[in-house]
PDB file of C-alpha atoms in Angstrom:
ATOM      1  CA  UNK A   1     110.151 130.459  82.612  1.00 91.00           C
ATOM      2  CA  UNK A   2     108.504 133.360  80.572  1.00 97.00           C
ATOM      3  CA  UNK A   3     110.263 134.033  77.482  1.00 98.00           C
ATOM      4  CA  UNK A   4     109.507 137.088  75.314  1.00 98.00           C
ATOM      5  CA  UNK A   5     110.587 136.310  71.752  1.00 98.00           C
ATOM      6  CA  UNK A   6     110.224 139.283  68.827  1.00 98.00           C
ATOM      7  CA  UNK A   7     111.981 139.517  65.574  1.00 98.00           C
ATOM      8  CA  UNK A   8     111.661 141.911  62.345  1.00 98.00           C
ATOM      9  CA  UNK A   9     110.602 140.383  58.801  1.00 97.00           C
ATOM     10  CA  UNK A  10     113.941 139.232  57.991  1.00 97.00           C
ATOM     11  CA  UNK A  11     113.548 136.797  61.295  1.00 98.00           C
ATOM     12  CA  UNK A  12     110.228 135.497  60.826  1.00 98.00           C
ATOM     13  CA  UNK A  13     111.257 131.837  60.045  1.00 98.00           C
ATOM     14  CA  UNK A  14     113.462 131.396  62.655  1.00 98.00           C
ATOM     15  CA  UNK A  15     111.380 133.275  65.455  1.00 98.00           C
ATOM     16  CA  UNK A  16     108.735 130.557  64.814  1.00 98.00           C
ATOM     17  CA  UNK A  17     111.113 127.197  65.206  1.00 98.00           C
ATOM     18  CA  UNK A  18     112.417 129.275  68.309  1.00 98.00           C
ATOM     19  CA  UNK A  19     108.548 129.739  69.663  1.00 98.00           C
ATOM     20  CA  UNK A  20     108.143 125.980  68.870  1.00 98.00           C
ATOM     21  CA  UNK A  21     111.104 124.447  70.108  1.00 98.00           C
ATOM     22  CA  UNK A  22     110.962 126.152  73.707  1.00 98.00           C
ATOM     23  CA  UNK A  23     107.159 125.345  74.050  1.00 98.00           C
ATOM     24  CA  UNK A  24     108.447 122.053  73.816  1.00 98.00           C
ATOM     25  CA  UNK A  25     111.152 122.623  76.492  1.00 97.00           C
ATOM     26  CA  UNK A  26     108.153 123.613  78.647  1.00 97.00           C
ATOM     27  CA  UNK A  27     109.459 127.541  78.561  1.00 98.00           C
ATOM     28  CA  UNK A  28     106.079 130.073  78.220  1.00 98.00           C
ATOM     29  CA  UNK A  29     106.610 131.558  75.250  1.00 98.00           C
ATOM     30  CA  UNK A  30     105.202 135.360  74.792  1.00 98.00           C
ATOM     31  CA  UNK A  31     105.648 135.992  71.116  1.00 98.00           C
ATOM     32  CA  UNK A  32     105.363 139.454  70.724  1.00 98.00           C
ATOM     33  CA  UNK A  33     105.463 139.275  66.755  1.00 97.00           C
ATOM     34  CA  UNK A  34     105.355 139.972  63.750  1.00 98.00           C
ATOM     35  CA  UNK A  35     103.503 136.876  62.403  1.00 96.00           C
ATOM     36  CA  UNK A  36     104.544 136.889  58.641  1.00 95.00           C
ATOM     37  CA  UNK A  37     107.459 138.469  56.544  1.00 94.00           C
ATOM     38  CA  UNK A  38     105.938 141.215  55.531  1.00 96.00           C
ATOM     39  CA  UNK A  39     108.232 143.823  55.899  1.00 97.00           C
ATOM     40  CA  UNK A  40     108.050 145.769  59.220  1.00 97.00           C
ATOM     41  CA  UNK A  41     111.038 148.023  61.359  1.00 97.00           C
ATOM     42  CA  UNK A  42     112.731 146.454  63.762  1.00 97.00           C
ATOM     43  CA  UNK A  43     112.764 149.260  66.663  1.00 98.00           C
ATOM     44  CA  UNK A  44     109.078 148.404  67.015  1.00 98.00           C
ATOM     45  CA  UNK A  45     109.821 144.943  67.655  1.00 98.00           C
ATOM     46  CA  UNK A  46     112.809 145.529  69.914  1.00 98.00           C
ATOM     47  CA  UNK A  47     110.763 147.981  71.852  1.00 98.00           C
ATOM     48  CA  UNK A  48     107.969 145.761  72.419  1.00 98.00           C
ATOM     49  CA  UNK A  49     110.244 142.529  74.114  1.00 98.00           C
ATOM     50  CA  UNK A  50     112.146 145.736  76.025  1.00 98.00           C
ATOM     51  CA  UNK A  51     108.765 146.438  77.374  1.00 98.00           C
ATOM     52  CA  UNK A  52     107.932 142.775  78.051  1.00 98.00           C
ATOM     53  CA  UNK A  53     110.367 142.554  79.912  1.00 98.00           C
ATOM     54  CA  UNK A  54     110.730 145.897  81.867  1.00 97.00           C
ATOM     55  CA  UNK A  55     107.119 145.677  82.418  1.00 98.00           C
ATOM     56  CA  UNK A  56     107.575 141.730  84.282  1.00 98.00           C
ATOM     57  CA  UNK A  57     105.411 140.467  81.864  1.00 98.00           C
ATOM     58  CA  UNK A  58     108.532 137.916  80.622  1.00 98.00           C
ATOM     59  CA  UNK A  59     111.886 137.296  82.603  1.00 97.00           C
ATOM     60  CA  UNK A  60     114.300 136.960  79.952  1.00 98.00           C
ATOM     61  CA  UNK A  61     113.893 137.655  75.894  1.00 98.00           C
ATOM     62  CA  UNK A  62     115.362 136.781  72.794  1.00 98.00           C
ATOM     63  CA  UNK A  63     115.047 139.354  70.027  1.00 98.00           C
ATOM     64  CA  UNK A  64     115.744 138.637  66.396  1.00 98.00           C
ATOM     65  CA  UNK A  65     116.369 141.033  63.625  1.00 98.00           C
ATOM     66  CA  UNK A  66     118.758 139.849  60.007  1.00 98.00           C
ATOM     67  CA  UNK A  67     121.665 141.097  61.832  1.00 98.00           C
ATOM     68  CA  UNK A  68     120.705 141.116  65.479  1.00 98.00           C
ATOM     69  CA  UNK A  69     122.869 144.483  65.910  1.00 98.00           C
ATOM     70  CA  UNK A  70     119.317 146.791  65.021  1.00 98.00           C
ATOM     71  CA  UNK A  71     117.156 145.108  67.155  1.00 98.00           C
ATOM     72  CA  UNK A  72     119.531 145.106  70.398  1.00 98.00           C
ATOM     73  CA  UNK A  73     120.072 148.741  69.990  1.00 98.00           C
ATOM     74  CA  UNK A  74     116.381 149.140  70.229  1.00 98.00           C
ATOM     75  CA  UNK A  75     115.971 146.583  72.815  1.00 98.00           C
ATOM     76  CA  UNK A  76     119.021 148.268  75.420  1.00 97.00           C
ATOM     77  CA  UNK A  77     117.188 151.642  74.602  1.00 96.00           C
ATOM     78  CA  UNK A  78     114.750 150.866  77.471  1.00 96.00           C
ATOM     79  CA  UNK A  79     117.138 151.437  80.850  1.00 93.00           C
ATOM     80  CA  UNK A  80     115.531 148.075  82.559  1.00 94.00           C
ATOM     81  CA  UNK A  81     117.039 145.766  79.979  1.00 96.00           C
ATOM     82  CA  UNK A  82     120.400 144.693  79.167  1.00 97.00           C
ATOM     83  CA  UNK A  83     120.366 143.004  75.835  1.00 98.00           C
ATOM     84  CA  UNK A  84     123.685 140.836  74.673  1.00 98.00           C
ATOM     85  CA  UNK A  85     124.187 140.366  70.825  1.00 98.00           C
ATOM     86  CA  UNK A  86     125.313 136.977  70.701  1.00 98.00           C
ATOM     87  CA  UNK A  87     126.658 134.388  67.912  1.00 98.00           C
ATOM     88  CA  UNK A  88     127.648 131.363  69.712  1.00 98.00           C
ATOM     89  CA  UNK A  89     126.730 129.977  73.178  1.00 98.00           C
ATOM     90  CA  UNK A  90     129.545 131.515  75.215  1.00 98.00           C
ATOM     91  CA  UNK A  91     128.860 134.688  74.810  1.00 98.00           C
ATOM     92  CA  UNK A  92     124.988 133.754  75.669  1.00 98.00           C
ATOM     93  CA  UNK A  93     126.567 132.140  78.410  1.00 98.00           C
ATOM     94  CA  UNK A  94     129.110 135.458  79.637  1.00 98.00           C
ATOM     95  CA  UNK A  95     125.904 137.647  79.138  1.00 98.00           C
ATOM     96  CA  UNK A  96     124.234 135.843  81.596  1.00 97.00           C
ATOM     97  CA  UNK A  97     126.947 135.110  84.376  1.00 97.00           C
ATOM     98  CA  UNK A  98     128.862 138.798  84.064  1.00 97.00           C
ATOM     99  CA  UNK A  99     126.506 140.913  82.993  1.00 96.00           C
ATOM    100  CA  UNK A 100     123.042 139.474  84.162  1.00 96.00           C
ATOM    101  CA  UNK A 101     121.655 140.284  81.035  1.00 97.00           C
ATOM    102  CA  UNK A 102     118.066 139.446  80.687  1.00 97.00           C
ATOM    103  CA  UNK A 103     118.045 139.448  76.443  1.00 98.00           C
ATOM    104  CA  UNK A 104     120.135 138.310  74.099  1.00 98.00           C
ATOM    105  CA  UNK A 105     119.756 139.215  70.270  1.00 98.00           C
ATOM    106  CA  UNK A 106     121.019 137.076  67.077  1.00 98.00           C
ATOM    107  CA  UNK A 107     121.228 137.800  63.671  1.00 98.00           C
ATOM    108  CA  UNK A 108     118.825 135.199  61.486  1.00 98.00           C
ATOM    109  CA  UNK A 109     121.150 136.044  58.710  1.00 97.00           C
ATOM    110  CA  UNK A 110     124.552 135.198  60.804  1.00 98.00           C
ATOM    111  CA  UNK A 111     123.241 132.240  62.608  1.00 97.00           C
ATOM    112  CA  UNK A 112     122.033 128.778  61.923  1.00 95.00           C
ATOM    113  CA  UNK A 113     119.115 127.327  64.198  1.00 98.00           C
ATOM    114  CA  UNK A 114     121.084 124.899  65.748  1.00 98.00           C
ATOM    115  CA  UNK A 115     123.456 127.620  66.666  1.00 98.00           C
ATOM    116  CA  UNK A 116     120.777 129.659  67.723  1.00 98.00           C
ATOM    117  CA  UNK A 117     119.219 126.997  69.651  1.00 98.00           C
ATOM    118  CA  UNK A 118     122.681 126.464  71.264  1.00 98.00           C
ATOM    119  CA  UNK A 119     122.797 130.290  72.330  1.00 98.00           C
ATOM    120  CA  UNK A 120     119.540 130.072  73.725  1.00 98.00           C
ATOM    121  CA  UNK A 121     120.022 126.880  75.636  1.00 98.00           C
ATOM    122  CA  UNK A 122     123.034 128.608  77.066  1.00 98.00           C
ATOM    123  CA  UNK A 123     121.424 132.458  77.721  1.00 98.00           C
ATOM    124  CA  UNK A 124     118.426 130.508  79.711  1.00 98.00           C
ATOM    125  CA  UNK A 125     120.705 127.874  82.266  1.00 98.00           C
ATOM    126  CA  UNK A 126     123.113 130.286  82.994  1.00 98.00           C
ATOM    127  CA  UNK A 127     122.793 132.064  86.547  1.00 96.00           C
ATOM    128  CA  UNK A 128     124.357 135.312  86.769  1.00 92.00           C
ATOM    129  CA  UNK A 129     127.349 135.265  88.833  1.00 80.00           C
ATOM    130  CA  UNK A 130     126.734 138.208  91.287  1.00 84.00           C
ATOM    131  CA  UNK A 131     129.875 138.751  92.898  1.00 90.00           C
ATOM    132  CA  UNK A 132     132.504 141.452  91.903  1.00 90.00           C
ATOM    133  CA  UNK A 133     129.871 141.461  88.928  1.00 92.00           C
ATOM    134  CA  UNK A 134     127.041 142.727  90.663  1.00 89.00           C
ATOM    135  CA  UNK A 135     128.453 146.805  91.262  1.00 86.00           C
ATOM    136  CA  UNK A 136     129.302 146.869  87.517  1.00 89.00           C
ATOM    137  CA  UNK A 137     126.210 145.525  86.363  1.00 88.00           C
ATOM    138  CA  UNK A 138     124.326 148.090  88.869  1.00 88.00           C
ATOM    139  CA  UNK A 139     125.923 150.966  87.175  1.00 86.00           C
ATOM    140  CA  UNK A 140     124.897 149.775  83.540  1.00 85.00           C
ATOM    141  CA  UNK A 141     121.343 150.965  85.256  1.00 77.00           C
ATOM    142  CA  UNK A 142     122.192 154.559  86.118  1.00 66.00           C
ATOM    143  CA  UNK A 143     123.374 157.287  83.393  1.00 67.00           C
ATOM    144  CA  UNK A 144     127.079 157.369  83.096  1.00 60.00           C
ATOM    145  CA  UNK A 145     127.770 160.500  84.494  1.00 57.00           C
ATOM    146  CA  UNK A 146     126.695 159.740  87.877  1.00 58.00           C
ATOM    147  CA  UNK A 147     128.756 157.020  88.690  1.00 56.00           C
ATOM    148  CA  UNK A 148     132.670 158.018  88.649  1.00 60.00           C
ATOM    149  CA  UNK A 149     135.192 155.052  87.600  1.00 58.00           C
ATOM    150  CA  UNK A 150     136.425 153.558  91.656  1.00 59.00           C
TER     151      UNK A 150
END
Protein backbone atom coordinates (compact mmCIF):
# COMPACT_ATOMS: atom_id res chain seq x y z
CA UNK A 1 0.00 0.00 0.00
CA UNK A 2 1.07 3.70 -0.69
CA UNK A 3 1.46 5.60 2.36
CA UNK A 4 1.95 9.40 2.35
CA UNK A 5 3.71 10.36 5.58
CA UNK A 6 4.43 14.41 6.37
CA UNK A 7 5.11 16.03 9.63
CA UNK A 8 6.23 19.72 10.79
CA UNK A 9 9.74 20.28 12.63
CA UNK A 10 8.49 19.31 15.89
CA UNK A 11 7.82 15.62 14.18
CA UNK A 12 10.89 15.11 12.37
CA UNK A 13 12.26 12.22 14.58
CA UNK A 14 9.40 10.30 14.68
CA UNK A 15 8.29 10.77 10.91
CA UNK A 16 11.63 9.05 10.08
CA UNK A 17 11.26 5.69 12.46
CA UNK A 18 7.62 5.80 10.93
CA UNK A 19 9.19 5.97 7.12
CA UNK A 20 11.57 3.17 8.31
CA UNK A 21 9.51 0.90 10.11
CA UNK A 22 6.69 0.60 7.30
CA UNK A 23 9.38 0.17 4.51
CA UNK A 24 10.09 -2.70 6.47
CA UNK A 25 6.42 -3.84 6.63
CA UNK A 26 6.70 -3.71 2.82
CA UNK A 27 4.17 -0.43 2.80
CA UNK A 28 5.54 2.30 -0.14
CA UNK A 29 6.33 4.99 1.72
CA UNK A 30 5.90 8.65 -0.02
CA UNK A 31 7.54 10.97 2.44
CA UNK A 32 6.46 14.17 1.57
CA UNK A 33 8.87 15.97 4.17
CA UNK A 34 10.45 18.07 5.79
CA UNK A 35 13.84 16.28 6.09
CA UNK A 36 15.41 18.03 9.20
CA UNK A 37 14.03 20.10 12.24
CA UNK A 38 14.47 23.14 11.04
CA UNK A 39 11.58 24.95 11.81
CA UNK A 40 8.86 25.00 9.08
CA UNK A 41 4.59 25.55 9.34
CA UNK A 42 2.69 22.81 9.49
CA UNK A 43 -0.30 23.79 6.96
CA UNK A 44 2.33 23.30 4.26
CA UNK A 45 2.95 19.92 5.32
CA UNK A 46 -0.67 18.96 5.94
CA UNK A 47 -1.53 20.35 2.58
CA UNK A 48 0.96 18.47 0.76
CA UNK A 49 -0.18 14.59 2.22
CA UNK A 50 -4.00 16.20 1.57
CA UNK A 51 -2.85 16.52 -1.94
CA UNK A 52 -1.11 13.12 -2.01
CA UNK A 53 -3.77 11.73 -1.33
CA UNK A 54 -6.64 13.61 -3.17
CA UNK A 55 -4.46 13.55 -6.10
CA UNK A 56 -4.17 9.18 -5.90
CA UNK A 57 -0.72 9.53 -5.64
CA UNK A 58 -0.95 7.59 -1.90
CA UNK A 59 -4.13 5.70 -0.52
CA UNK A 60 -4.00 6.45 3.00
CA UNK A 61 -1.58 9.10 5.06
CA UNK A 62 -0.32 9.71 8.31
CA UNK A 63 0.44 13.33 9.14
CA UNK A 64 2.48 14.43 12.11
CA UNK A 65 2.69 17.80 13.67
CA UNK A 66 3.78 18.30 18.01
CA UNK A 67 0.19 18.14 18.67
CA UNK A 68 -1.37 16.46 15.67
CA UNK A 69 -4.54 18.90 16.11
CA UNK A 70 -2.63 21.73 13.45
CA UNK A 71 -1.74 19.47 10.97
CA UNK A 72 -5.28 17.60 10.68
CA UNK A 73 -6.97 20.87 10.38
CA UNK A 74 -4.82 21.52 7.42
CA UNK A 75 -4.99 18.08 6.17
CA UNK A 76 -9.34 17.90 6.33
CA UNK A 77 -9.08 21.42 4.61
CA UNK A 78 -8.84 19.60 1.23
CA UNK A 79 -12.72 18.15 0.72
CA UNK A 80 -11.22 14.59 -0.65
CA UNK A 81 -9.67 13.71 2.68
CA UNK A 82 -10.97 12.81 5.94
CA UNK A 83 -8.20 13.00 8.44
CA UNK A 84 -8.78 11.33 12.18
CA UNK A 85 -6.60 12.77 15.08
CA UNK A 86 -5.80 9.79 16.87
CA UNK A 87 -3.90 8.78 20.29
CA UNK A 88 -4.34 5.17 20.68
CA UNK A 89 -5.21 2.37 18.20
CA UNK A 90 -8.99 2.37 18.59
CA UNK A 91 -9.66 5.38 17.51
CA UNK A 92 -7.18 4.59 14.37
CA UNK A 93 -9.19 1.66 14.24
CA UNK A 94 -13.07 3.63 14.46
CA UNK A 95 -11.58 6.12 11.85
CA UNK A 96 -11.16 3.54 9.56
CA UNK A 97 -14.33 1.23 10.00
CA UNK A 98 -17.02 4.34 10.63
CA UNK A 99 -15.72 6.96 9.02
CA UNK A 100 -13.48 5.54 6.12
CA UNK A 101 -11.02 7.94 6.85
CA UNK A 102 -8.04 7.80 4.65
CA UNK A 103 -5.47 9.90 7.29
CA UNK A 104 -4.96 9.84 10.60
CA UNK A 105 -2.80 12.56 12.48
CA UNK A 106 -0.79 12.15 15.97
CA UNK A 107 0.81 14.44 18.06
CA UNK A 108 4.87 13.55 18.35
CA UNK A 109 4.61 15.39 21.57
CA UNK A 110 1.44 13.24 22.98
CA UNK A 111 2.52 9.94 21.67
CA UNK A 112 5.24 7.44 22.12
CA UNK A 113 6.45 5.39 18.93
CA UNK A 114 5.26 2.31 20.05
CA UNK A 115 1.93 3.93 20.50
CA UNK A 116 2.20 5.47 17.33
CA UNK A 117 3.24 2.40 15.68
CA UNK A 118 0.18 0.75 17.35
CA UNK A 119 -2.20 3.51 15.77
CA UNK A 120 -0.76 3.00 12.56
CA UNK A 121 -0.85 -0.75 12.55
CA UNK A 122 -4.48 -0.31 13.42
CA UNK A 123 -5.47 2.86 10.81
CA UNK A 124 -3.81 0.54 7.88
CA UNK A 125 -5.74 -3.25 8.64
CA UNK A 126 -8.83 -1.81 9.32
CA UNK A 127 -11.53 -2.00 6.39
CA UNK A 128 -14.12 0.51 6.55
CA UNK A 129 -17.35 -0.89 7.46
CA UNK A 130 -19.70 0.50 4.70
CA UNK A 131 -23.01 -0.18 5.86
CA UNK A 132 -25.34 2.34 7.70
CA UNK A 133 -21.79 4.12 7.63
CA UNK A 134 -21.49 4.67 4.13
CA UNK A 135 -24.56 7.73 3.72
CA UNK A 136 -22.90 9.54 6.67
CA UNK A 137 -19.55 9.30 5.48
CA UNK A 138 -20.92 10.49 1.85
CA UNK A 139 -22.21 13.62 3.33
CA UNK A 140 -18.82 14.51 5.16
CA UNK A 141 -17.99 15.09 1.17
CA UNK A 142 -20.64 17.67 0.31
CA UNK A 143 -20.97 21.23 2.16
CA UNK A 144 -23.31 21.03 5.05
CA UNK A 145 -25.97 22.96 3.86
CA UNK A 146 -26.96 20.75 1.15
CA UNK A 147 -27.65 17.77 2.87
CA UNK A 148 -30.68 18.21 5.50
CA UNK A 149 -30.45 15.88 8.79
CA UNK A 150 -33.07 12.45 7.55
Amino acid sequence: MRVAIASDHAAVSLKATLVAWLREAGHDVLDLGPATDARVDYPDYGYKLAEAIASGDAVRGIALCGSGIGISIAVNRNPAVRCALVAEPLSAALAREHNDANAIAMGARLVGEDMAKACVSAFLETAFAGGRHAPRVDKLGAPAFEKEPA
